[in-house]
Amino acid sequence: MSTRIATRFAAVKAENRPALVTYVMAGDPDLATSQAILAALPQAGSDMIELGIPFSDPMADGVAIQLGGQRALAAGQTLRGVLAMVEDFRRKDEITPIVLMGYYNPIYSMGVDKFLAAAVAAGVDGLIVVDLPPEEDDELCLPALAAGINFIRLTTPTTDDKRLPTVLKNTSGFVYYVSMTGVTGAAIKSRGAVSDAVERIKGHTDLPVAVGFGIKTAADAADIGRHADGIVVGTVLVEAVANSLVDGKATDKTVGAVRDLVADLFAGVKRARG
Amino acid sequence: MDGINSLRNGPDEFGNFGQFGGRFVAETLMPLILDLEAHYRAAKIDPEFKAELSDLSINYAGRPSPLYFAKRVTEHLGGAKVWFKREELNHTGSHKINNCLGQILLAKRMGKTRVIAETGAGQHGVATATVCAKFDLPCVIFMGATDVERQMPNVLRMRMLGAEVRPVTAGAGTLKDAMNEALRDWVTNVDTTYYLIGTAAGPHPYPEMVRDFQSVIGTEIKDQFQKAEGKLPDAVVACVGGGSNAIGSFHAFLDDSSVALFGAEAGGHGIDVENGHAASMTGGRPGVLHGNRTYLLQDKDGQILEGHSISAGLDYPGVGPEHSFLHDTKRVTYAPITDDEALEAFQLCTKLEGIIPALESAHGLALLMKVAKTMGKDQSIVLCLSGRGDKDVESVGKYLGLLK
């Protein structure tokens, strides 16, 4: 079965460019604006969407995404609400892959089987769950794979060659390389080390390798995207939402701020190998 | 290894106590946690490590701590004989030093050059800052901004000991938020940094390791009580936040079915007050946070609640996974104690015994007061008096209207 994720990576490969994967927090700054942002992403150049599930305790996220999550929760977002957003998106867009990204507890709280059934029905393509390492694959990874949903694993600078096979074993869709040891939105310490790591991972898997954490500009996208099959941008998009708000509320600039930034980043990925 | 039906065998090789525990951490931390486990396994059976820890426990921390017969509290309650395990007499004023000494030796063995820790009441922060001073390691303590306010004496102690105290303003600024921030620091500085977790919670192997370092409490109680009374005590009581002093007190007795075990959770304003308590087992349900599956205070969508307790050390929405297991298996009886009950016990202990207990330990005493009354005069009940109350004098004074 060719999944939306595999299809999209094959398509961008044919264009000789990396995929632009964009992260937004579901429900930030409010449910309606967030839905409008989501709908605007593909046209602006997003090849694939990571939709953040807000969580009260995002241990792996920097301040920008922490605050985005708090705005979403304050706006009344729930895991069911996130799935409803995907369902709504899918009525108009059958091809852009959507990966849900978050932490395990909201999913565990809903119940894994119930969640997976709802995710399949809504049109979710993949999951990234930060606090589920391969050691906990029985929890959600294996049930998700059985349900036909990709389980995308993070590999990090601390994942050495000895451990990589463990991490890659049940990974599907793509491999997400975290560019540094740190939280989302921190600075990449060494670009050379990132491309070396991408090559190293490719020695272990045929899956596409996307790089995320710390990619902020079109120049970063072009630079990192030279070697990676995809680049993931999140923090700056969540910051664009934050900067567009007045008194914490969305303005007529909010959707446009994200759309313009995505368009700019897309120009970066297009020239990555030019 | 105890018998096949022993309650002391946990965790399994994956860090599970029944359905609780595990290793729910980001991949960045996973290799480090495996490495920590390997180092801990090696240290545990290394005579040199054991000898060094034993020497420090005796000559630096002041172990063994006394087991004291609390005559006036006993007479006041009119039930079982009341005994205090005097962990508040340890160096730094609480049981926290037991764990910090063990872990700092591990950090040294692992070649780590920087230590971080979270703290609620500041007792663990002080103990960590203390061992870091002694072993000459730089240390950063994450502490919720709310807790920095209400535990200022401990903040000053940490700073004098050379630690950097970083107030955490995220969330309600209490222990849970401090732990999030410590995890973010750890993920960033994973190569150099040792995370010295203060309670028997977090990803495997922390719950097991912290329990092992704290189980000296229960082992000593058993010996000391045997010498004093020639038998086992009938009951042991401890307060439970994350639960390190409690698991340390209980572990030696888990297979002694004649010994009833009681854990006092923070009942705050009352268990029926929404988000007004921190009793995760009485008022929560299983979930996954901070590296382990355990009972958590959470809303219907799986978002973690802040909880409330007058005691900064119990103000945590989770609990160590082994306690969750002992709760489900009913080996330990966990009961909530309200802020008011803890304050009453605090004053009683101070006035009748001349011992000012930490507010955390006062929760344990309040539960003991309920239990002891139901027991016979020939029976004995032991409280782990986990910490001294100097740090709480100002905030209790405010509650009691003694400060203008």
mmCIF file of C-alpha atoms in Angstrom, chain A residues 54-62 66 70 73 77-80 104-106 108-109 130-136 139 154-156 158-159 163 167 178 180-183 189, chain B residues 14 19 22-31 34 170-171 176-177 180-181 183-184 187-191 285-291 293 296 298-304:
data_model
loop_
_atom_site.group_PDB
_atom_site.id
_atom_site.type_symbol
_atom_site.label_atom_id
_atom_site.label_comp_id
_atom_site.label_asym_id
_atom_site.label_seq_id
_atom_site.Cartn_x
_atom_site.Cartn_y
_atom_site.Cartn_z
ATOM 1 C CA PRO A 54 -1.221 20.313 22.905
ATOM 2 C CA PHE A 55 -0.065 18.903 26.239
ATOM 3 C CA SER A 56 0.206 20.473 29.659
ATOM 4 C CA ASP A 57 3.771 19.241 30.152
ATOM 5 C CA PRO A 58 5.744 19.370 26.900
ATOM 6 C CA MET A 59 9.119 18.243 28.243
ATOM 7 C CA ALA A 60 10.909 18.297 24.879
ATOM 8 C CA ASP A 61 9.660 21.673 23.693
ATOM 9 C CA GLY A 62 11.145 25.122 23.942
ATOM 10 C CA GLN A 66 5.093 25.513 25.129
ATOM 11 C CA GLN A 70 -0.981 26.728 26.342
ATOM 12 C CA LEU A 73 -5.486 24.440 25.644
ATOM 13 C CA GLN A 77 -8.462 22.186 22.370
ATOM 14 C CA THR A 78 -8.631 18.473 23.138
ATOM 15 C CA LEU A 79 -7.320 15.358 21.412
ATOM 16 C CA ARG A 80 -10.805 14.821 19.964
ATOM 17 C CA TYR A 104 1.633 9.974 25.075
ATOM 18 C CA ASN A 105 -0.654 10.795 27.977
ATOM 19 C CA PRO A 106 -3.595 12.340 26.088
ATOM 20 C CA TYR A 108 -3.254 6.869 26.654
ATOM 21 C CA SER A 109 -6.048 8.687 28.421
ATOM 22 C CA VAL A 130 8.076 12.140 21.810
ATOM 23 C CA ASP A 131 8.018 10.109 25.007
ATOM 24 C CA LEU A 132 7.625 6.670 23.434
ATOM 25 C CA PRO A 133 11.099 5.248 22.702
ATOM 26 C CA PRO A 134 11.428 1.810 21.027
ATOM 27 C CA GLU A 135 11.595 0.244 24.496
ATOM 28 C CA GLU A 136 7.860 1.052 24.780
ATOM 29 C CA GLU A 139 2.190 0.726 23.870
ATOM 30 C CA LEU A 154 13.020 10.577 16.368
ATOM 31 C CA THR A 155 16.706 9.812 16.139
ATOM 32 C CA THR A 156 19.114 12.148 17.863
ATOM 33 C CA THR A 158 22.928 10.517 21.056
ATOM 34 C CA THR A 159 21.548 7.626 18.975
ATOM 35 C CA ARG A 163 21.417 1.809 18.891
ATOM 36 C CA VAL A 167 15.342 2.835 16.836
ATOM 37 C CA VAL A 178 16.722 15.809 15.642
ATOM 38 C CA MET A 180 20.886 18.707 18.171
ATOM 39 C CA THR A 181 20.596 17.669 21.774
ATOM 40 C CA GLY A 182 18.052 20.144 22.998
ATOM 41 C CA VAL A 183 14.465 21.274 22.917
ATOM 42 C CA LYS A 189 25.277 23.537 17.041
ATOM 43 C CA PHE B 14 11.997 -3.049 31.695
ATOM 44 C CA GLN B 19 1.668 -2.090 34.968
ATOM 45 C CA GLY B 22 8.707 2.044 32.374
ATOM 46 C CA ARG B 23 10.935 4.340 30.363
ATOM 47 C CA PHE B 24 8.805 7.005 28.724
ATOM 48 C CA VAL B 25 11.482 9.473 27.656
ATOM 49 C CA ALA B 26 12.635 11.224 24.506
ATOM 50 C CA GLU B 27 15.141 9.327 22.403
ATOM 51 C CA THR B 28 17.898 11.831 23.249
ATOM 52 C CA LEU B 29 17.799 10.605 26.844
ATOM 53 C CA MET B 30 17.317 6.926 26.158
ATOM 54 C CA PRO B 31 20.985 5.980 25.564
ATOM 55 C CA LEU B 34 20.536 2.697 29.571
ATOM 56 C CA ALA B 170 5.977 27.939 33.675
ATOM 57 C CA GLY B 171 2.671 26.474 34.851
ATOM 58 C CA LYS B 176 6.023 19.444 38.242
ATOM 59 C CA ASP B 177 7.141 22.511 36.328
ATOM 60 C CA ASN B 180 9.848 19.675 33.151
ATOM 61 C CA GLU B 181 12.521 22.336 33.087
ATOM 62 C CA LEU B 183 14.293 17.474 31.760
ATOM 63 C CA ARG B 184 14.682 20.222 29.129
ATOM 64 C CA VAL B 187 18.104 16.866 26.990
ATOM 65 C CA THR B 188 20.217 19.907 26.046
ATOM 66 C CA ASN B 189 23.312 19.053 28.096
ATOM 67 C CA VAL B 190 23.073 15.293 27.986
ATOM 68 C CA ASP B 191 26.803 14.713 27.417
ATOM 69 C CA ARG B 285 -5.920 7.664 37.590
ATOM 70 C CA PRO B 286 -3.037 5.953 35.753
ATOM 71 C CA GLY B 287 -1.233 7.982 33.111
ATOM 72 C CA VAL B 288 2.231 8.696 31.719
ATOM 73 C CA LEU B 289 4.360 11.646 32.816
ATOM 74 C CA HIS B 290 8.015 12.371 33.531
ATOM 75 C CA GLY B 291 9.230 9.042 32.257
ATOM 76 C CA ARG B 293 3.372 5.290 34.102
ATOM 77 C CA LEU B 296 -1.612 11.068 38.051
ATOM 78 C CA GLN B 298 -5.305 14.746 35.248
ATOM 79 C CA ASP B 299 -8.399 16.040 33.533
ATOM 80 C CA LYS B 300 -10.636 13.908 31.316
ATOM 81 C CA ASP B 301 -8.489 14.712 28.275
ATOM 82 C CA GLY B 302 -5.233 13.562 29.851
ATOM 83 C CA GLN B 303 -3.886 17.037 30.640
ATOM 84 C CA ILE B 304 -1.983 17.047 33.915
#
